[in-house]
JSON list of C-alpha atoms in Angstrom, two decimals:
[
{"chain": "A", "resi": 1, "resn": "GLU", "atom": "CA", "xyz": [-0.03, 0.11, -0.14]},
{"chain": "A", "resi": 2, "resn": "LEU", "atom": "CA", "xyz": [2.67, 2.44, 1.10]},
{"chain": "A", "resi": 3, "resn": "SER", "atom": "CA", "xyz": [4.22, 1.93, -2.54]},
{"chain": "A", "resi": 4, "resn": "ASP", "atom": "CA", "xyz": [1.11, 2.08, -4.63]},
{"chain": "A", "resi": 5, "resn": "PHE", "atom": "CA", "xyz": [0.57, 5.88, -2.38]},
{"chain": "A", "resi": 6, "resn": "TYR", "atom": "CA", "xyz": [4.07, 6.68, -3.41]},
{"chain": "A", "resi": 7, "resn": "GLU", "atom": "CA", "xyz": [3.35, 5.90, -6.81]},
{"chain": "A", "resi": 8, "resn": "TRP", "atom": "CA", "xyz": [-0.34, 7.97, -7.03]},
{"chain": "A", "resi": 9, "resn": "PHE", "atom": "CA", "xyz": [1.74, 10.79, -5.52]},
{"chain": "A", "resi": 10, "resn": "ILE", "atom": "CA", "xyz": [4.62, 10.99, -8.20]},
{"chain": "A", "resi": 11, "resn": "ILE", "atom": "CA", "xyz": [1.95, 10.21, -10.84]},
{"chain": "A", "resi": 12, "resn": "ASN", "atom": "CA", "xyz": [-0.15, 12.83, -9.88]},
{"chain": "A", "resi": 13, "resn": "LEU", "atom": "CA", "xyz": [2.70, 15.84, -8.98]},
{"chain": "A", "resi": 14, "resn": "PRO", "atom": "CA", "xyz": [2.42, 17.35, -12.63]},
{"chain": "A", "resi": 15, "resn": "TYR", "atom": "CA", "xyz": [-1.41, 17.25, -12.76]},
{"chain": "A", "resi": 16, "resn": "CYS", "atom": "CA", "xyz": [-1.64, 18.83, -9.03]},
{"chain": "A", "resi": 17, "resn": "LEU", "atom": "CA", "xyz": [0.70, 21.30, -9.78]},
{"chain": "A", "resi": 18, "resn": "ASP", "atom": "CA", "xyz": [-0.81, 22.10, -12.64]},
{"chain": "A", "resi": 19, "resn": "ASP", "atom": "CA", "xyz": [-3.95, 22.56, -10.76]},
{"chain": "A", "resi": 20, "resn": "LEU", "atom": "CA", "xyz": [-2.41, 24.58, -8.12]},
{"chain": "A", "resi": 21, "resn": "ILE", "atom": "CA", "xyz": [-0.81, 27.22, -10.83]},
{"chain": "A", "resi": 22, "resn": "GLN", "atom": "CA", "xyz": [-4.51, 27.77, -12.21]},
{"chain": "A", "resi": 23, "resn": "ALA", "atom": "CA", "xyz": [-6.10, 28.38, -8.94]},
{"chain": "A", "resi": 24, "resn": "VAL", "atom": "CA", "xyz": [-3.38, 30.77, -7.77]},
{"chain": "A", "resi": 25, "resn": "TRP", "atom": "CA", "xyz": [-3.45, 32.77, -11.80]},
{"chain": "A", "resi": 26, "resn": "LYS", "atom": "CA", "xyz": [-7.35, 32.76, -10.94]},
{"chain": "A", "resi": 27, "resn": "THR", "atom": "CA", "xyz": [-7.42, 34.53, -7.88]},
{"chain": "A", "resi": 28, "resn": "SER", "atom": "CA", "xyz": [-7.36, 38.08, -8.18]},
{"chain": "A", "resi": 29, "resn": "GLY", "atom": "CA", "xyz": [-4.21, 39.76, -7.09]},
{"chain": "A", "resi": 30, "resn": "PHE", "atom": "CA", "xyz": [-2.34, 36.69, -7.97]},
{"chain": "A", "resi": 31, "resn": "GLU", "atom": "CA", "xyz": [-2.46, 36.61, -11.86]},
{"chain": "A", "resi": 32, "resn": "SER", "atom": "CA", "xyz": [0.70, 37.63, -12.42]},
{"chain": "A", "resi": 33, "resn": "TRP", "atom": "CA", "xyz": [2.06, 35.04, -10.33]},
{"chain": "A", "resi": 34, "resn": "ASN", "atom": "CA", "xyz": [5.25, 33.44, -12.27]},
{"chain": "A", "resi": 35, "resn": "ALA", "atom": "CA", "xyz": [5.38, 29.99, -11.12]},
{"chain": "A", "resi": 36, "resn": "ASP", "atom": "CA", "xyz": [8.66, 29.40, -12.32]},
{"chain": "A", "resi": 37, "resn": "PHE", "atom": "CA", "xyz": [9.82, 27.37, -9.24]},
{"chain": "A", "resi": 38, "resn": "SER", "atom": "CA", "xyz": [12.43, 29.54, -8.25]},
{"chain": "A", "resi": 39, "resn": "PRO", "atom": "CA", "xyz": [12.26, 30.41, -4.18]},
{"chain": "A", "resi": 40, "resn": "GLU", "atom": "CA", "xyz": [11.04, 33.48, -4.73]},
{"chain": "A", "resi": 41, "resn": "SER", "atom": "CA", "xyz": [7.52, 31.92, -6.47]},
{"chain": "A", "resi": 42, "resn": "LEU", "atom": "CA", "xyz": [7.33, 30.49, -2.93]},
{"chain": "A", "resi": 43, "resn": "ASP", "atom": "CA", "xyz": [6.52, 34.69, -1.50]},
{"chain": "A", "resi": 44, "resn": "MET", "atom": "CA", "xyz": [3.05, 34.94, -3.83]},
{"chain": "A", "resi": 45, "resn": "LEU", "atom": "CA", "xyz": [2.53, 31.51, -3.64]},
{"chain": "A", "resi": 46, "resn": "GLY", "atom": "CA", "xyz": [2.53, 31.52, 0.61]},
{"chain": "A", "resi": 47, "resn": "ASP", "atom": "CA", "xyz": [0.80, 35.20, 0.38]},
{"chain": "A", "resi": 48, "resn": "TRP", "atom": "CA", "xyz": [-1.90, 33.58, -1.75]},
{"chain": "A", "resi": 49, "resn": "PHE", "atom": "CA", "xyz": [-2.20, 30.38, 0.18]},
{"chain": "A", "resi": 50, "resn": "ALA", "atom": "CA", "xyz": [-2.66, 32.39, 3.52]},
{"chain": "A", "resi": 51, "resn": "THR", "atom": "CA", "xyz": [-5.39, 33.61, 1.60]},
{"chain": "A", "resi": 52, "resn": "ARG", "atom": "CA", "xyz": [-7.40, 30.29, 1.51]},
{"chain": "A", "resi": 53, "resn": "VAL", "atom": "CA", "xyz": [-6.71, 28.59, 4.80]},
{"chain": "A", "resi": 54, "resn": "GLU", "atom": "CA", "xyz": [-9.95, 27.69, 6.33]},
{"chain": "A", "resi": 55, "resn": "THR", "atom": "CA", "xyz": [-11.00, 25.82, 9.42]},
{"chain": "A", "resi": 56, "resn": "ARG", "atom": "CA", "xyz": [-14.29, 24.24, 10.72]},
{"chain": "A", "resi": 57, "resn": "ASP", "atom": "CA", "xyz": [-14.83, 23.71, 14.04]},
{"chain": "A", "resi": 58, "resn": "LEU", "atom": "CA", "xyz": [-15.11, 19.74, 15.61]},
{"chain": "A", "resi": 59, "resn": "SER", "atom": "CA", "xyz": [-18.00, 18.29, 16.63]},
{"chain": "A", "resi": 60, "resn": "LEU", "atom": "CA", "xyz": [-18.36, 17.04, 20.10]},
{"chain": "A", "resi": 61, "resn": "GLU", "atom": "CA", "xyz": [-18.12, 13.24, 19.54]},
{"chain": "A", "resi": 62, "resn": "GLU", "atom": "CA", "xyz": [-14.50, 14.30, 17.44]},
{"chain": "A", "resi": 63, "resn": "ILE", "atom": "CA", "xyz": [-13.09, 16.13, 20.95]},
{"chain": "A", "resi": 64, "resn": "ASP", "atom": "CA", "xyz": [-14.32, 13.73, 23.23]},
{"chain": "A", "resi": 65, "resn": "GLY", "atom": "CA", "xyz": [-12.44, 10.84, 20.44]},
{"chain": "A", "resi": 66, "resn": "ILE", "atom": "CA", "xyz": [-9.03, 12.78, 20.96]},
{"chain": "A", "resi": 67, "resn": "LYS", "atom": "CA", "xyz": [-9.68, 13.43, 24.64]},
{"chain": "A", "resi": 68, "resn": "ASN", "atom": "CA", "xyz": [-9.97, 9.63, 25.06]},
{"chain": "A", "resi": 69, "resn": "LYS", "atom": "CA", "xyz": [-6.75, 8.90, 23.00]},
{"chain": "A", "resi": 70, "resn": "MET", "atom": "CA", "xyz": [-4.86, 11.23, 25.46]},
{"chain": "A", "resi": 71, "resn": "THR", "atom": "CA", "xyz": [-2.33, 9.77, 28.14]},
{"chain": "A", "resi": 72, "resn": "SER", "atom": "CA", "xyz": [-2.07, 13.12, 29.73]},
{"chain": "A", "resi": 73, "resn": "ALA", "atom": "CA", "xyz": [-4.12, 16.30, 30.22]},
{"chain": "A", "resi": 74, "resn": "ILE", "atom": "CA", "xyz": [-3.23, 18.72, 27.73]},
{"chain": "A", "resi": 75, "resn": "GLU", "atom": "CA", "xyz": [-4.98, 22.06, 26.13]},
{"chain": "A", "resi": 76, "resn": "ILE", "atom": "CA", "xyz": [-6.28, 20.36, 22.36]},
{"chain": "A", "resi": 77, "resn": "THR", "atom": "CA", "xyz": [-7.62, 22.44, 19.52]},
{"chain": "A", "resi": 78, "resn": "THR", "atom": "CA", "xyz": [-11.51, 22.31, 19.18]},
{"chain": "A", "resi": 79, "resn": "TRP", "atom": "CA", "xyz": [-11.08, 22.85, 15.36]},
{"chain": "A", "resi": 80, "resn": "ASP", "atom": "CA", "xyz": [-9.33, 21.32, 12.67]},
{"chain": "A", "resi": 81, "resn": "LEU", "atom": "CA", "xyz": [-8.87, 22.42, 8.91]},
{"chain": "A", "resi": 82, "resn": "THR", "atom": "CA", "xyz": [-10.98, 21.87, 6.24]},
{"chain": "A", "resi": 83, "resn": "SER", "atom": "CA", "xyz": [-10.48, 19.26, 3.28]},
{"chain": "A", "resi": 84, "resn": "GLU", "atom": "CA", "xyz": [-9.95, 21.66, 0.61]},
{"chain": "A", "resi": 85, "resn": "THR", "atom": "CA", "xyz": [-7.18, 23.72, 2.78]},
{"chain": "A", "resi": 86, "resn": "LYS", "atom": "CA", "xyz": [-6.06, 20.11, 3.16]},
{"chain": "A", "resi": 87, "resn": "SER", "atom": "CA", "xyz": [-5.76, 19.37, -0.51]},
{"chain": "A", "resi": 88, "resn": "LEU", "atom": "CA", "xyz": [-4.45, 23.27, -0.88]},
{"chain": "A", "resi": 89, "resn": "ALA", "atom": "CA", "xyz": [-1.55, 21.88, 1.37]},
{"chain": "A", "resi": 90, "resn": "VAL", "atom": "CA", "xyz": [-0.80, 18.73, -0.53]},
{"chain": "A", "resi": 91, "resn": "CYS", "atom": "CA", "xyz": [-0.36, 21.32, -3.84]},
{"chain": "A", "resi": 92, "resn": "VAL", "atom": "CA", "xyz": [1.57, 23.71, -2.22]},
{"chain": "A", "resi": 93, "resn": "GLY", "atom": "CA", "xyz": [3.66, 20.99, -0.39]},
{"chain": "A", "resi": 94, "resn": "MET", "atom": "CA", "xyz": [4.15, 19.66, -4.12]},
{"chain": "A", "resi": 95, "resn": "TYR", "atom": "CA", "xyz": [5.43, 23.03, -5.38]},
{"chain": "A", "resi": 96, "resn": "TYR", "atom": "CA", "xyz": [7.55, 23.67, -2.66]},
{"chain": "A", "resi": 97, "resn": "GLY", "atom": "CA", "xyz": [9.35, 20.29, -3.27]},
{"chain": "A", "resi": 98, "resn": "GLN", "atom": "CA", "xyz": [9.69, 20.43, -6.72]},
{"chain": "A", "resi": 99, "resn": "VAL", "atom": "CA", "xyz": [11.52, 24.35, -5.75]},
{"chain": "A", "resi": 100, "resn": "ALA", "atom": "CA", "xyz": [14.12, 22.36, -4.03]},
{"chain": "A", "resi": 101, "resn": "ILE", "atom": "CA", "xyz": [14.52, 19.84, -6.85]},
{"chain": "A", "resi": 102, "resn": "LYS", "atom": "CA", "xyz": [14.74, 22.30, -9.09]},
{"chain": "A", "resi": 103, "resn": "ASN", "atom": "CA", "xyz": [17.29, 24.87, -7.57]},
{"chain": "A", "resi": 104, "resn": "ASN", "atom": "CA", "xyz": [19.06, 21.65, -5.72]},
{"chain": "A", "resi": 105, "resn": "PRO", "atom": "CA", "xyz": [19.74, 19.25, -8.72]},
{"chain": "A", "resi": 106, "resn": "LEU", "atom": "CA", "xyz": [20.97, 16.65, -6.64]},
{"chain": "A", "resi": 107, "resn": "LEU", "atom": "CA", "xyz": [18.13, 15.65, -4.49]},
{"chain": "A", "resi": 108, "resn": "SER", "atom": "CA", "xyz": [15.08, 14.18, -5.67]},
{"chain": "A", "resi": 109, "resn": "TRP", "atom": "CA", "xyz": [11.30, 12.92, -4.48]},
{"chain": "A", "resi": 110, "resn": "GLU", "atom": "CA", "xyz": [11.91, 9.44, -2.52]},
{"chain": "A", "resi": 111, "resn": "GLN", "atom": "CA", "xyz": [9.52, 7.42, 0.05]},
{"chain": "A", "resi": 112, "resn": "LEU", "atom": "CA", "xyz": [10.44, 7.42, 3.74]},
{"chain": "A", "resi": 113, "resn": "LYS", "atom": "CA", "xyz": [11.17, 3.85, 4.49]},
{"chain": "A", "resi": 114, "resn": "GLY", "atom": "CA", "xyz": [12.88, 2.32, 7.10]},
{"chain": "A", "resi": 115, "resn": "ASN", "atom": "CA", "xyz": [11.89, 2.97, 10.48]},
{"chain": "A", "resi": 116, "resn": "LYS", "atom": "CA", "xyz": [8.32, 2.75, 11.06]},
{"chain": "A", "resi": 117, "resn": "ARG", "atom": "CA", "xyz": [8.27, 4.78, 14.36]},
{"chain": "A", "resi": 118, "resn": "LEU", "atom": "CA", "xyz": [9.71, 8.42, 11.68]},
{"chain": "A", "resi": 119, "resn": "ALA", "atom": "CA", "xyz": [7.13, 10.54, 11.57]},
{"chain": "A", "resi": 120, "resn": "ASP", "atom": "CA", "xyz": [7.35, 10.86, 8.32]},
{"chain": "A", "resi": 121, "resn": "TYR", "atom": "CA", "xyz": [7.31, 7.33, 7.48]},
{"chain": "A", "resi": 122, "resn": "GLY", "atom": "CA", "xyz": [5.97, 6.02, 3.97]},
{"chain": "A", "resi": 123, "resn": "GLN", "atom": "CA", "xyz": [5.63, 9.30, 3.19]},
{"chain": "A", "resi": 124, "resn": "PRO", "atom": "CA", "xyz": [7.00, 11.19, 0.24]},
{"chain": "A", "resi": 125, "resn": "VAL", "atom": "CA", "xyz": [10.20, 13.67, 1.09]},
{"chain": "A", "resi": 126, "resn": "ILE", "atom": "CA", "xyz": [13.20, 15.56, -0.87]},
{"chain": "A", "resi": 127, "resn": "SER", "atom": "CA", "xyz": [16.11, 13.52, 0.06]},
{"chain": "A", "resi": 128, "resn": "GLY", "atom": "CA", "xyz": [19.98, 13.34, -0.93]},
{"chain": "A", "resi": 129, "resn": "SER", "atom": "CA", "xyz": [23.19, 11.94, -0.26]},
{"chain": "A", "resi": 130, "resn": "GLY", "atom": "CA", "xyz": [23.58, 13.50, 3.16]},
{"chain": "A", "resi": 131, "resn": "VAL", "atom": "CA", "xyz": [20.28, 15.73, 3.13]},
{"chain": "A", "resi": 132, "resn": "VAL", "atom": "CA", "xyz": [17.87, 15.17, 6.15]},
{"chain": "A", "resi": 133, "resn": "PRO", "atom": "CA", "xyz": [14.75, 14.13, 4.63]},
{"chain": "A", "resi": 134, "resn": "LEU", "atom": "CA", "xyz": [12.03, 17.16, 4.65]},
{"chain": "A", "resi": 135, "resn": "ASN", "atom": "CA", "xyz": [8.45, 16.06, 3.41]},
{"chain": "A", "resi": 136, "resn": "PRO", "atom": "CA", "xyz": [7.30, 19.25, 1.91]},
{"chain": "A", "resi": 137, "resn": "VAL", "atom": "CA", "xyz": [3.33, 18.51, 2.66]},
{"chain": "A", "resi": 138, "resn": "ARG", "atom": "CA", "xyz": [3.98, 18.78, 6.24]},
{"chain": "A", "resi": 139, "resn": "VAL", "atom": "CA", "xyz": [5.44, 22.23, 6.09]},
{"chain": "A", "resi": 140, "resn": "ALA", "atom": "CA", "xyz": [2.76, 23.18, 3.97]},
{"chain": "A", "resi": 141, "resn": "ASN", "atom": "CA", "xyz": [0.66, 21.72, 6.52]},
{"chain": "A", "resi": 142, "resn": "VAL", "atom": "CA", "xyz": [2.46, 23.25, 9.47]},
{"chain": "A", "resi": 143, "resn": "LEU", "atom": "CA", "xyz": [2.09, 26.84, 7.98]},
{"chain": "A", "resi": 144, "resn": "ALA", "atom": "CA", "xyz": [-1.37, 26.30, 7.56]},
{"chain": "A", "resi": 145, "resn": "CYS", "atom": "CA", "xyz": [-2.12, 25.57, 11.27]},
{"chain": "A", "resi": 146, "resn": "GLY", "atom": "CA", "xyz": [0.05, 28.86, 12.17]},
{"chain": "A", "resi": 147, "resn": "ILE", "atom": "CA", "xyz": [-1.77, 31.21, 9.60]},
{"chain": "A", "resi": 148, "resn": "ALA", "atom": "CA", "xyz": [-5.39, 29.66, 11.20]},
{"chain": "A", "resi": 149, "resn": "ARG", "atom": "CA", "xyz": [-3.98, 30.49, 14.78]},
{"chain": "A", "resi": 150, "resn": "GLY", "atom": "CA", "xyz": [-2.88, 33.46, 13.54]},
{"chain": "A", "resi": 151, "resn": "SER", "atom": "CA", "xyz": [1.13, 32.77, 14.22]},
{"chain": "A", "resi": 152, "resn": "LYS", "atom": "CA", "xyz": [2.62, 32.74, 10.66]},
{"chain": "A", "resi": 153, "resn": "THR", "atom": "CA", "xyz": [1.59, 34.75, 8.07]},
{"chain": "A", "resi": 154, "resn": "GLY", "atom": "CA", "xyz": [2.42, 33.39, 3.93]},
{"chain": "A", "resi": 155, "resn": "SER", "atom": "CA", "xyz": [5.86, 34.88, 4.06]},
{"chain": "A", "resi": 156, "resn": "ARG", "atom": "CA", "xyz": [6.89, 31.97, 6.55]},
{"chain": "A", "resi": 157, "resn": "LEU", "atom": "CA", "xyz": [6.87, 29.36, 3.13]},
{"chain": "A", "resi": 158, "resn": "ARG", "atom": "CA", "xyz": [9.44, 31.24, 1.52]},
{"chain": "A", "resi": 159, "resn": "GLY", "atom": "CA", "xyz": [11.48, 31.53, 5.24]},
{"chain": "A", "resi": 160, "resn": "ALA", "atom": "CA", "xyz": [10.98, 27.83, 5.56]},
{"chain": "A", "resi": 161, "resn": "TYR", "atom": "CA", "xyz": [12.55, 27.31, 2.14]},
{"chain": "A", "resi": 162, "resn": "GLU", "atom": "CA", "xyz": [15.50, 29.36, 2.74]},
{"chain": "A", "resi": 163, "resn": "TYR", "atom": "CA", "xyz": [16.12, 28.12, 6.07]},
{"chain": "A", "resi": 164, "resn": "TRP", "atom": "CA", "xyz": [16.31, 24.60, 5.01]},
{"chain": "A", "resi": 165, "resn": "SER", "atom": "CA", "xyz": [18.10, 25.13, 1.61]},
{"chain": "A", "resi": 166, "resn": "LYS", "atom": "CA", "xyz": [20.92, 26.85, 3.84]},
{"chain": "A", "resi": 167, "resn": "LEU", "atom": "CA", "xyz": [21.10, 23.76, 6.43]},
{"chain": "A", "resi": 168, "resn": "ILE", "atom": "CA", "xyz": [21.75, 21.62, 2.93]},
{"chain": "A", "resi": 169, "resn": "MET", "atom": "CA", "xyz": [23.70, 23.78, 0.83]},
{"chain": "A", "resi": 170, "resn": "PRO", "atom": "CA", "xyz": [27.64, 24.24, 1.77]},
{"chain": "A", "resi": 171, "resn": "LYS", "atom": "CA", "xyz": [29.20, 27.98, 0.56]},
{"chain": "A", "resi": 172, "resn": "ASP", "atom": "CA", "xyz": [30.33, 26.09, -2.38]},
{"chain": "A", "resi": 173, "resn": "GLY", "atom": "CA", "xyz": [27.13, 24.17, -3.55]},
{"chain": "A", "resi": 174, "resn": "LEU", "atom": "CA", "xyz": [25.57, 20.91, -3.12]},
{"chain": "A", "resi": 175, "resn": "LYS", "atom": "CA", "xyz": [27.91, 18.33, -3.58]}
]
């Protein structure tokens, strides 16, 4: 099943990117977005994504279900991202991943396997020799949650990319 999921992800990646690009271009104020997979393109994409993040209130049953799974008393949020926002986060994450690959030629999509205890086990990640794998879809989901909480803005998409790329890029380029 994991292999099927990864295959689906890779096969659908170009179609999801096309849908994302069209959705951005159809939004007033974002028609001029240059979807060239440059780090700079993440600025406007992040701003657009921030306008699209929506939440929904959890039902009492959902809240009780979460509380029943908790082993210690911690505060939980009473909302979740909408299905549409989660879908957009996948597409935004795909774009983010493609930015990394197009600007760092030794990177590629891989499926994280091995230790099942890893948070991203079975997920498509960006990886390369000596590089800590990065899950771009997780980056987009975390950003969406931060936007929903009011603690992050769309500019954080590029900021996250710049931070990560500095970790993997020696001063004389990726080796």
